[in-house]
Short mmCIF file of C-alpha atoms in Angstrom, two decimals:
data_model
loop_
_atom_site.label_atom_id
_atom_site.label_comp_id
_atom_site.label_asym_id
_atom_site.label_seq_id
_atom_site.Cartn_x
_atom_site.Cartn_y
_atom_site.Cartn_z
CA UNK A 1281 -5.04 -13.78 10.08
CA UNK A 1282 -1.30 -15.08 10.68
CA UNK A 1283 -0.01 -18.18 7.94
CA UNK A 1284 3.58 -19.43 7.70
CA UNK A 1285 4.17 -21.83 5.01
CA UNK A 1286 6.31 -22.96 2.83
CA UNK A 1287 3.40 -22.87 -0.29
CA UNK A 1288 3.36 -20.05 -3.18
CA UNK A 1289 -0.36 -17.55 -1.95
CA UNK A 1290 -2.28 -15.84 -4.50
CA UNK A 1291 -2.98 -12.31 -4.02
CA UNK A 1292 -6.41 -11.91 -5.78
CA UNK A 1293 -7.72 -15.43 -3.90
CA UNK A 1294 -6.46 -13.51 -0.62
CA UNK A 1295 -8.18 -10.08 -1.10
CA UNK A 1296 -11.58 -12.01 -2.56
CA UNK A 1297 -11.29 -14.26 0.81
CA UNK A 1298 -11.08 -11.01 3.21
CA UNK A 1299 -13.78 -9.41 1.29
CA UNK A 1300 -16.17 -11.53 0.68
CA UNK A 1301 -19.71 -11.33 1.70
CA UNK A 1302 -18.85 -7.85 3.21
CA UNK A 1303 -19.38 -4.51 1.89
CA UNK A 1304 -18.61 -2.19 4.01
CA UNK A 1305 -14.87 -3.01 2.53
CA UNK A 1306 -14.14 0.01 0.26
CA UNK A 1307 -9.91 -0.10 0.31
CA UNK A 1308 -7.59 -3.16 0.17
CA UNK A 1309 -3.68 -2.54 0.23
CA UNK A 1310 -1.47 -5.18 -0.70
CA UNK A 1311 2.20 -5.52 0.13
CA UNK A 1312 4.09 -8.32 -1.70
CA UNK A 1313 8.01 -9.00 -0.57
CA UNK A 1314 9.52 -10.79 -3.65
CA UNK A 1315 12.92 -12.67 -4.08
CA UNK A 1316 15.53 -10.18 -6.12
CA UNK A 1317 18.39 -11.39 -8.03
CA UNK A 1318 19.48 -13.91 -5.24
CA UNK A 1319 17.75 -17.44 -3.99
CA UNK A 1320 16.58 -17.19 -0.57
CA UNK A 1321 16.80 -19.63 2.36
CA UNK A 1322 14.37 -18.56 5.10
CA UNK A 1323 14.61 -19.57 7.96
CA UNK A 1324 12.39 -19.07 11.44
CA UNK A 1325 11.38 -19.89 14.97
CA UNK A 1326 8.32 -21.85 14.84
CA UNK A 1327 5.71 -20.79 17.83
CA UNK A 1328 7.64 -17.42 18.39
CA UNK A 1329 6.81 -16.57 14.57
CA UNK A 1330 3.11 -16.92 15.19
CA UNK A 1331 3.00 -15.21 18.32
CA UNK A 1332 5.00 -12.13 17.36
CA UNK A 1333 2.78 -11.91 13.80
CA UNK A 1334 0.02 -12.26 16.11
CA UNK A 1335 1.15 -9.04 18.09
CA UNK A 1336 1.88 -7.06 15.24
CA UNK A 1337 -1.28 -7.94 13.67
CA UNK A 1338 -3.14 -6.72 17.01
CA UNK A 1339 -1.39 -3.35 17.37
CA UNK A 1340 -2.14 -2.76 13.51
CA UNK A 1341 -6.19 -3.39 14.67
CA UNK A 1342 -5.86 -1.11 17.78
CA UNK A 1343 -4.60 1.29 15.55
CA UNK A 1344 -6.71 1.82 12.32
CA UNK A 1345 -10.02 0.80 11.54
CA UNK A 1346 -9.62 -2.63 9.66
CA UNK A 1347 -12.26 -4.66 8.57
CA UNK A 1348 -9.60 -7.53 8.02
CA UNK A 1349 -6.03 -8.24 7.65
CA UNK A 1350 -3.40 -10.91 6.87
CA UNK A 1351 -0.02 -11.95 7.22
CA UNK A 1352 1.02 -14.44 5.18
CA UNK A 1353 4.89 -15.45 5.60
CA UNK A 1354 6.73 -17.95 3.33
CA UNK A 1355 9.67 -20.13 4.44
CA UNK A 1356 12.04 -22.65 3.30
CA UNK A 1357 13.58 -22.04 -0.35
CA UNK A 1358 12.91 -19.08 -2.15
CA UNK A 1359 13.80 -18.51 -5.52
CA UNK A 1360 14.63 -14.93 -7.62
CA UNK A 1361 11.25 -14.23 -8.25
CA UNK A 1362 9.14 -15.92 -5.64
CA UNK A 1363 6.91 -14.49 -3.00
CA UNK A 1364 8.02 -13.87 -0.22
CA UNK A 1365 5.54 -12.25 2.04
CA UNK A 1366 2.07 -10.92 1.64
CA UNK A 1367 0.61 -8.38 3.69
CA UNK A 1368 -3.34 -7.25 3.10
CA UNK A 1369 -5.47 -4.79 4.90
CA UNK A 1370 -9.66 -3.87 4.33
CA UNK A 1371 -10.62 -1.03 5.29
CA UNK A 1372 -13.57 1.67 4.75
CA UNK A 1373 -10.94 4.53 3.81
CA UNK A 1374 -8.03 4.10 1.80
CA UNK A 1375 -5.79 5.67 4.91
CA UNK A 1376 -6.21 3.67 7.46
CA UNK A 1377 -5.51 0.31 5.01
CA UNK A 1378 -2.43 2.26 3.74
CA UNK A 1379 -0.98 2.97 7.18
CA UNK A 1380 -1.79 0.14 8.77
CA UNK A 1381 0.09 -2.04 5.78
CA UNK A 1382 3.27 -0.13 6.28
CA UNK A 1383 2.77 0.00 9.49
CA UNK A 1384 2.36 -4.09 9.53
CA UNK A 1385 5.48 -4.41 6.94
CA UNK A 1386 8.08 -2.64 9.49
CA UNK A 1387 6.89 -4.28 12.24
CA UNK A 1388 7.01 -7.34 10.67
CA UNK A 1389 10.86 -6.49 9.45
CA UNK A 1390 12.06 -5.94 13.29
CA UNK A 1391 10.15 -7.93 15.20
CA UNK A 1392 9.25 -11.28 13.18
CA UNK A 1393 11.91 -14.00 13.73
CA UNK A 1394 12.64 -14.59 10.38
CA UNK A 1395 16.33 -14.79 9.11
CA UNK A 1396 17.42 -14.83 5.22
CA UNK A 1397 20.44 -16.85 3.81
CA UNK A 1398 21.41 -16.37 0.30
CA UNK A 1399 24.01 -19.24 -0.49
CA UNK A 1400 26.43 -19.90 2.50
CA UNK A 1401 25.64 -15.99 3.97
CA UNK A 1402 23.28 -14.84 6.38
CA UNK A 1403 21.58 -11.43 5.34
CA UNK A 1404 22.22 -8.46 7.85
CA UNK A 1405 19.66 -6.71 9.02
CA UNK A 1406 19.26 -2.83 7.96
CA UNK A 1407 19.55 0.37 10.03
CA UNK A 1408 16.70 1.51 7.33
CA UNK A 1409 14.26 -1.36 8.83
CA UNK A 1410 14.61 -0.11 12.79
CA UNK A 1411 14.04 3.82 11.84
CA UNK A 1412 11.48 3.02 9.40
CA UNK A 1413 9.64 1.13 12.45
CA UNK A 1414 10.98 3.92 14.91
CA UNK A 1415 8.40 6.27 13.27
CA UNK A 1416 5.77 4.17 14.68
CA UNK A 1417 6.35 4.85 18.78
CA UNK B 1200 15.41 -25.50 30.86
CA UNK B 1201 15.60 -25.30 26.70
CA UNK B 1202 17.67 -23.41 24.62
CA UNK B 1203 17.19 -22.94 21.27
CA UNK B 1204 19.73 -21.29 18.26
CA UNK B 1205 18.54 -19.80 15.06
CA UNK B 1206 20.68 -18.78 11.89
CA UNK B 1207 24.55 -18.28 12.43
CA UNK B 1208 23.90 -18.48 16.38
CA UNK B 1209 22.37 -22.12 15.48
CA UNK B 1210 25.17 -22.79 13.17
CA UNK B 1211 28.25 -21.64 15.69
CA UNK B 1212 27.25 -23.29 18.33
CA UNK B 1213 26.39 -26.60 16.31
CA UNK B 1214 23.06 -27.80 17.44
CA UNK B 1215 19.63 -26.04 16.95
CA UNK B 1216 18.57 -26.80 20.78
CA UNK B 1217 19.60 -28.47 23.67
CA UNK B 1218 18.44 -28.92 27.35
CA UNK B 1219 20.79 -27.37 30.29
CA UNK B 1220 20.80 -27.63 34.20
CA UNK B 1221 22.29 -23.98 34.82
CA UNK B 1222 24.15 -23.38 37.65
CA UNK B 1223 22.35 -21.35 40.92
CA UNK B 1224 24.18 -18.05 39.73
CA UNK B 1225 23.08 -17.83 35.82
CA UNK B 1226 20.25 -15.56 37.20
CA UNK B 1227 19.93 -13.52 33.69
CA UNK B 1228 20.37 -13.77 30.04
CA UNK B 1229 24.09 -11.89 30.50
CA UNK B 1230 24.89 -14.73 32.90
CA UNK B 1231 23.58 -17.62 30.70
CA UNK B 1232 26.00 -16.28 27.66
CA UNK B 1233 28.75 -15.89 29.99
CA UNK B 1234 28.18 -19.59 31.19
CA UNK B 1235 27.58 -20.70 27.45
CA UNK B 1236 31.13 -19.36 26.37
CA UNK B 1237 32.45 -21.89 28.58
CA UNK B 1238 31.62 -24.52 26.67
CA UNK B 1239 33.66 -24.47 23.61
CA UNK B 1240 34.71 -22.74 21.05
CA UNK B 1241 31.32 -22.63 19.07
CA UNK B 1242 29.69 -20.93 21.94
CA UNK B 1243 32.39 -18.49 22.36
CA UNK B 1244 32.08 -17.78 18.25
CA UNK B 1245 28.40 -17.40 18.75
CA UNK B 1246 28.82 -14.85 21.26
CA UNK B 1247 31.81 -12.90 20.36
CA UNK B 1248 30.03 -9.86 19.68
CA UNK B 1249 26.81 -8.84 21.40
CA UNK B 1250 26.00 -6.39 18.97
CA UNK B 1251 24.16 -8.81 16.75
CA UNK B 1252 22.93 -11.56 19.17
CA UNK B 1253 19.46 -11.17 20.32
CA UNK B 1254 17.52 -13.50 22.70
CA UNK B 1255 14.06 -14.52 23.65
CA UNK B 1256 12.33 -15.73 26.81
CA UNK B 1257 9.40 -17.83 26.44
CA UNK B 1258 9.01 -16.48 22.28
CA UNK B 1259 8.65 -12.93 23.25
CA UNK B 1260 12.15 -10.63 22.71
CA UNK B 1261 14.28 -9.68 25.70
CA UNK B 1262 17.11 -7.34 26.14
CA UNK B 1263 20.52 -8.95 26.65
CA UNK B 1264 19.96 -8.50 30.41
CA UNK B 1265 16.68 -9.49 31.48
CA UNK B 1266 16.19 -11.37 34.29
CA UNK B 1267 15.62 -15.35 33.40
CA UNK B 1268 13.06 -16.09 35.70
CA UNK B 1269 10.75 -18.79 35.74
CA UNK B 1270 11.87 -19.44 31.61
CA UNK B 1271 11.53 -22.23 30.21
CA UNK B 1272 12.69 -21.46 27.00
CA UNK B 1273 15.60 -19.00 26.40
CA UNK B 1274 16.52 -18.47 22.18
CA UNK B 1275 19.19 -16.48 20.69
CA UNK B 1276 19.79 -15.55 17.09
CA UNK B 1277 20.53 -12.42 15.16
CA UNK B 1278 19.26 -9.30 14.37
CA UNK B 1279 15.78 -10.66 12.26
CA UNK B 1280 15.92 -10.42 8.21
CA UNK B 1281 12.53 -11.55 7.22
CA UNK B 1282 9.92 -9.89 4.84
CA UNK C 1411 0.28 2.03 -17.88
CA UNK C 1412 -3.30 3.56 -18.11
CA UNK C 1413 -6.12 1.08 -18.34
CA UNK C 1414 -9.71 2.98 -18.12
CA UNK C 1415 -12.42 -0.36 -19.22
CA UNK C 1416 -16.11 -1.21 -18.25
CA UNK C 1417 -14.15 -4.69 -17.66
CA UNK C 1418 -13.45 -6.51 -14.03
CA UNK C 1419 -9.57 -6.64 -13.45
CA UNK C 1420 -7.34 -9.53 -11.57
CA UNK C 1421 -5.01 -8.22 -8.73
CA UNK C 1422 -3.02 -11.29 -9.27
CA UNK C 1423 -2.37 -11.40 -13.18
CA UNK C 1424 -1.53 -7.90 -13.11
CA UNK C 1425 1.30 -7.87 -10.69
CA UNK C 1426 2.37 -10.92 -12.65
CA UNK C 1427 2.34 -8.85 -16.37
CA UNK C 1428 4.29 -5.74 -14.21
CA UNK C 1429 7.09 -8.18 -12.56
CA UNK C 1430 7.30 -10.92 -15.32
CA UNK C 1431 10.71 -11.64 -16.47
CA UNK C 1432 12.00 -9.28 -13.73
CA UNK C 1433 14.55 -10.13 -10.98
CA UNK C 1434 15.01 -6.30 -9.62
CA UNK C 1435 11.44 -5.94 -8.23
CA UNK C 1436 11.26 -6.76 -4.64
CA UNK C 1437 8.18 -4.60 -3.17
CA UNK C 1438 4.98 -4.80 -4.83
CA UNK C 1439 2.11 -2.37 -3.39
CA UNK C 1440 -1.64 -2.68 -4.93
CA UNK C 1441 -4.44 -0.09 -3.83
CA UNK C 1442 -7.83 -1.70 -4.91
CA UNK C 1443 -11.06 0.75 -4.81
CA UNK C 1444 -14.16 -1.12 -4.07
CA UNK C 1445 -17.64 -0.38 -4.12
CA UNK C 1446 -19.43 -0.05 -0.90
CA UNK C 1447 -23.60 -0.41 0.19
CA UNK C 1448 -24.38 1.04 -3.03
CA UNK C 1449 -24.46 0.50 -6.60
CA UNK C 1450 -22.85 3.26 -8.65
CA UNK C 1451 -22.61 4.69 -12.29
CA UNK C 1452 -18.78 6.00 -13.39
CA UNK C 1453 -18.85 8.85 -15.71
CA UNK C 1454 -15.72 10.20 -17.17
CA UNK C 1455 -14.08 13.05 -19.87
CA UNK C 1456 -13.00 10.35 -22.43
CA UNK C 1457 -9.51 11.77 -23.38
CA UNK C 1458 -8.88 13.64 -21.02
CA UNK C 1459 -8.99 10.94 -18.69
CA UNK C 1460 -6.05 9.30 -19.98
CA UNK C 1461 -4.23 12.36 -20.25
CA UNK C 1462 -4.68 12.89 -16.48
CA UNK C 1463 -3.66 10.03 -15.37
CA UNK C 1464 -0.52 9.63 -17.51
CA UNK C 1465 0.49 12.97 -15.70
CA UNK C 1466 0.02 11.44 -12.55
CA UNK C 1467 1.70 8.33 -13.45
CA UNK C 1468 4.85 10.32 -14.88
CA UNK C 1469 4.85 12.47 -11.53
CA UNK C 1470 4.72 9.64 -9.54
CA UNK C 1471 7.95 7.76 -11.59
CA UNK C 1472 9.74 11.09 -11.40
CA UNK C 1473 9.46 11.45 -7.67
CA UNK C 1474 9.94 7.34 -6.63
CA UNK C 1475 11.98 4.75 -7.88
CA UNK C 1476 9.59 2.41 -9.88
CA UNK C 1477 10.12 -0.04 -11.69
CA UNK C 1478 6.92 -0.53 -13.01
CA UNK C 1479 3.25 1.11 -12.39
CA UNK C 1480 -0.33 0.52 -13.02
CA UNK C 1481 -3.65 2.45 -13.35
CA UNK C 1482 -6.93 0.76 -14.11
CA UNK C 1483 -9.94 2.91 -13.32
CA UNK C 1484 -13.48 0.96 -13.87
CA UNK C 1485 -16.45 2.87 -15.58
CA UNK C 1486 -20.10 1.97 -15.94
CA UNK C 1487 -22.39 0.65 -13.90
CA UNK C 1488 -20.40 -0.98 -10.67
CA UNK C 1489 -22.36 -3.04 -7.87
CA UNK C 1490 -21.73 -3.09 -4.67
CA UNK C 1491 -17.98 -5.45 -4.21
CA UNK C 1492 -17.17 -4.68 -7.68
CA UNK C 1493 -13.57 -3.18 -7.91
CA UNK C 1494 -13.31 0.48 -8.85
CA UNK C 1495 -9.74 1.08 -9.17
CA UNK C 1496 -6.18 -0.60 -9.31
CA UNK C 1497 -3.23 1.11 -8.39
CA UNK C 1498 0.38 -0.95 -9.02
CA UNK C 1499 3.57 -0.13 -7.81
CA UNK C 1500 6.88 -2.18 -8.10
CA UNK C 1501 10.22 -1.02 -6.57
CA UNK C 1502 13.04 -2.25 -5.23
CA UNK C 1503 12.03 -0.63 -1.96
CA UNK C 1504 9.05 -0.86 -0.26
CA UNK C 1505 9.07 2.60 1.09
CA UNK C 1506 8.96 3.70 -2.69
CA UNK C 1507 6.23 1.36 -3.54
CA UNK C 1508 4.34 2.41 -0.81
CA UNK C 1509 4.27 6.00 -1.33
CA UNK C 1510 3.87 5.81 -4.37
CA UNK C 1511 0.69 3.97 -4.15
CA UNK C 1512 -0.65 6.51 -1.59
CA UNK C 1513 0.42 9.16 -3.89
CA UNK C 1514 -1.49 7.82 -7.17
CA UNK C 1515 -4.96 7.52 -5.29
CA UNK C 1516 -4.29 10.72 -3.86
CA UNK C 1517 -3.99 12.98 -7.51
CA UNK C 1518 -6.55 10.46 -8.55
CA UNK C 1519 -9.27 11.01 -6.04
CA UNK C 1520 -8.78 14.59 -7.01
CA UNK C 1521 -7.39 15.28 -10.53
CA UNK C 1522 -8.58 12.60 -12.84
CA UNK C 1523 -12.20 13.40 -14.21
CA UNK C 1524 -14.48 10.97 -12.64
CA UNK C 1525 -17.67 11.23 -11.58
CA UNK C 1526 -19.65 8.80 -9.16
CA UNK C 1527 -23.89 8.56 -9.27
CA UNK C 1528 -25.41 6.39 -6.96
CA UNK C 1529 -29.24 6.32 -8.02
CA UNK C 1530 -30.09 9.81 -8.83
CA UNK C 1531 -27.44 11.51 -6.84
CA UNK C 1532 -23.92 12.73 -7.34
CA UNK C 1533 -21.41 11.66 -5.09
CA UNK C 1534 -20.10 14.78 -3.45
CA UNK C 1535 -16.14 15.40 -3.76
CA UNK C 1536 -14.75 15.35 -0.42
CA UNK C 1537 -12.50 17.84 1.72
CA UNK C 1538 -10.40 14.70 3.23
CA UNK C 1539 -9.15 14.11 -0.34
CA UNK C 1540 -7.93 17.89 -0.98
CA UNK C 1541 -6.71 17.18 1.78
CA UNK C 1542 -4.99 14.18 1.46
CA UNK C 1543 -3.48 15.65 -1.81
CA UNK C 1544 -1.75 18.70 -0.41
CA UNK C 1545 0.52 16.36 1.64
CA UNK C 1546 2.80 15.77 -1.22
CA UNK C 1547 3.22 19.38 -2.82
CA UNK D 907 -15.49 25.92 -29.75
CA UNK D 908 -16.34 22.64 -28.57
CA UNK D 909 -18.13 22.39 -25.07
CA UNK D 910 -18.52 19.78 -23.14
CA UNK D 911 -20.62 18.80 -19.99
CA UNK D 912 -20.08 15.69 -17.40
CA UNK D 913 -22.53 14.64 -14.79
CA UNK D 914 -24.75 17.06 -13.15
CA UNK D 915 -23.48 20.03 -14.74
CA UNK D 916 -24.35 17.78 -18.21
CA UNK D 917 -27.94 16.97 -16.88
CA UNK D 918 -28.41 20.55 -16.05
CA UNK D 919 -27.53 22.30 -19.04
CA UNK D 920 -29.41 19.49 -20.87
CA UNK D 921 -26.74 18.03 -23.02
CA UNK D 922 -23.43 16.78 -23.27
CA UNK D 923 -21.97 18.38 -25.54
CA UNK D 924 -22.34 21.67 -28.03
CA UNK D 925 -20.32 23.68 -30.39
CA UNK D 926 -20.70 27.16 -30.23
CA UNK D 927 -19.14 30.39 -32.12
CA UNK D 928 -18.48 33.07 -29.24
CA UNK D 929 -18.76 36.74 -29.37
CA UNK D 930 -15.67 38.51 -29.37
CA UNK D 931 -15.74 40.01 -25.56
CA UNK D 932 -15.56 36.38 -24.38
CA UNK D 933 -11.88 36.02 -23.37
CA UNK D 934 -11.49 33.63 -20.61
CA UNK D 935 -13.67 31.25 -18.56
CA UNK D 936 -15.55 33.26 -16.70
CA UNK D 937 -16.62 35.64 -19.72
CA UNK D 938 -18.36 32.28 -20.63
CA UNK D 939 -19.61 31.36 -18.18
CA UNK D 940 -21.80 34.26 -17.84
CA UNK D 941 -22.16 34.32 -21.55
CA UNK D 942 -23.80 30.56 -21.16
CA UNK D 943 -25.98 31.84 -18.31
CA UNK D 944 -27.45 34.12 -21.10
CA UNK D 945 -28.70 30.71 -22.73
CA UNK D 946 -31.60 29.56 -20.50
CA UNK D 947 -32.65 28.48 -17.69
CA UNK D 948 -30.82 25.35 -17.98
CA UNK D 949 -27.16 27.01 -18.07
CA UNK D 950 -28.20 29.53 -15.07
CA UNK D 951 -28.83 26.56 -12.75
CA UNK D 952 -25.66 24.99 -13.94
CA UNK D 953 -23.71 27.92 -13.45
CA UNK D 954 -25.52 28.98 -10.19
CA UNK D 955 -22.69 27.93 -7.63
CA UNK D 956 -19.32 28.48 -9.24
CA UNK D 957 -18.13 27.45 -5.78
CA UNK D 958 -18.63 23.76 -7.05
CA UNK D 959 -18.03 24.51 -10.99
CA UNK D 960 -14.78 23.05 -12.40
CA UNK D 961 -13.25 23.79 -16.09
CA UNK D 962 -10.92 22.13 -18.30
CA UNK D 963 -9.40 23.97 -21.28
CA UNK D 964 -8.10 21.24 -24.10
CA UNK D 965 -8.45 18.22 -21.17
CA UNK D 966 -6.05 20.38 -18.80
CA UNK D 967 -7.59 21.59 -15.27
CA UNK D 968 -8.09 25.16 -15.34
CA UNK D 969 -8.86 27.93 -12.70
CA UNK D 970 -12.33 29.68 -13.50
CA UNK D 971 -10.52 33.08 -14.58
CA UNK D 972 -8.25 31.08 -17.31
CA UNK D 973 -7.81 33.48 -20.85
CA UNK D 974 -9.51 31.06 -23.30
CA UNK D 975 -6.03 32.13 -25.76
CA UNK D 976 -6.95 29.28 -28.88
CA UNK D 977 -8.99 26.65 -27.02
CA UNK D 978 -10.81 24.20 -28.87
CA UNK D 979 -12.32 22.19 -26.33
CA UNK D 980 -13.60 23.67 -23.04
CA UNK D 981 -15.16 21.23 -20.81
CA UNK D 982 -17.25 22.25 -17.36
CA UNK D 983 -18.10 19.12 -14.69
CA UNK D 984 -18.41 19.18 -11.16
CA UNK D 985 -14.78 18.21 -8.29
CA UNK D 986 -14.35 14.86 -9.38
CA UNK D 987 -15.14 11.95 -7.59
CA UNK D 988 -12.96 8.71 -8.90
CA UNK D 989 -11.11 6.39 -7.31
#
């Protein structure tokens, strides 16, 4: 599952929603993105966004055994603090969920069209992002 | 056909999106920001260094020379920062 | 921190308590161990428990940048979607947080004295999991 | 010295924990563990697959030929299983 929003999430309301009813779930991994010391403007391409979350989210399933997953993206003002992005992955085994979060998280830093202004400048993009999603091919 | 500007693309070249008639020779996406530059001095600011523009056909990402095809909608921004 | 309690935890409020008042965390990872088909029983070495699991904690803070971390291990009787475990990590980077996690499940699943029944039989420790642990010597 | 028993290893030596004054020639864990063997038929089929027997001396893992040195506490349980 793929959400953009501008609205807060809750974590726990996010894993009980993937899990419920199921239990073959034994392993949920969350990744939360938070605003540091700076307020955020985010900023995206509506459509595009979707779609390329959608992809990512895709490849992650073709990859490792997932019960479930979700992408949940915030936008609009962030401040220090605030949540950013949530990624969560089920899975029977605690590897799979692992890997396929990370996996989901550097995607999701390369290929997501997202873009970050604190104040009146744009945040640059990181060499660290493309090899940590290199590692992936 | 539509183009569309995101972050410091969106804010060099002054408008978020606008709808162009290209001329018969703007056959890829080097052509397009060649004919783009033309326009001003915005355009030529957003495209001054290739390094950090990307672009996108139809919402899926292209290199800086793919063909334009049938596209409807052509995007270009920087390198993405979400997450 | 250590937590080992019969009690239920929430995901949420936790990674609240570890990032409260905090502007330098920007990657939060949370492992969450969950009960499958079948209802277990946790036994554990009171004591020693704790002791374990602080090691793996410190080893874990000494090897990735953290700002914060968080063990809760369940015992008792546990029904099937009842959580099992919490791992916590909070960095600045989400490759720390990340490996971290991994890391802390890993020396958990096969240092910290636990021990699983379901009905009248002991779960049986498994290779994958020595396995899993060598990784990071 | 204090033993101590967890999960099957507990069920089949019948109890959970014991304290017991050892003879002199029992130096390490293994000296023990065939001294407990001694014990009944309980301790043999406790003991019977040291393949799957782990110890603890003072609530740190030890290997099965560990010197006992001062311990006060030894503890025998089967690989754990947490997590």
């Amino acid at each position: 599952m793929i959400r953009v929003q501008t609205e807060d999430f809750d974590v726990s309301a996010e894993i009980a929603a993937l899990t419920k009813a199921r239990t073959d779930v034994g392993a949920v991994v969350t990744f939360s993105g938070i605003v540091r010391d700076v307020a955020l403007e985010l900023e995206h391409y509506p459509g595009m966004t979707e779609r390329e979350l959608g992809k990512i989210e895709e490849e992650a399933r073709a990859r490792w055994a997932l019960q479930a997953s979700l992408i949940i993206h915030r936008v609009g003002r962030l401040d220090p603090g605030d949540n950013i992005v949530l990624v969560v992955t089920a899975s029977s085994h605690r590897e799979d969920a692992f890997k396929a979060a990370e996996f989901l998280m550097d995607y999701l830093k390369t290929r997501a069209p997202f873009w970050k202004r604190e104040g009146e400048s744009w945040v640059e993009a990181k060499a660290s992002d493309d090899k940590a999603a290199e590692r992936w091919k | 056909m539509k183009l569309l500007y995101f972050a410091w693309v969106r804010q060099k070249t002054g408008t978020p999106e606008e709808d162009v008639t290209l001329p018969d020779h703007v056959r890829d996406v080097g052509a397009l920001i060649d004919w783009l530059k033309t326009r001003g001095e915005g355009y030529e600011a957003a495209f001054a260094d290739l390094k950090v523009v990307r672009a996108a056909i139809d919402q899926e990402h292209v290199a800086l020379d793919a063909p334009l095809g049938r596209a409807q909608e052509v995007a270009f921004f920087p390198p993405v920062t979400g997450g």
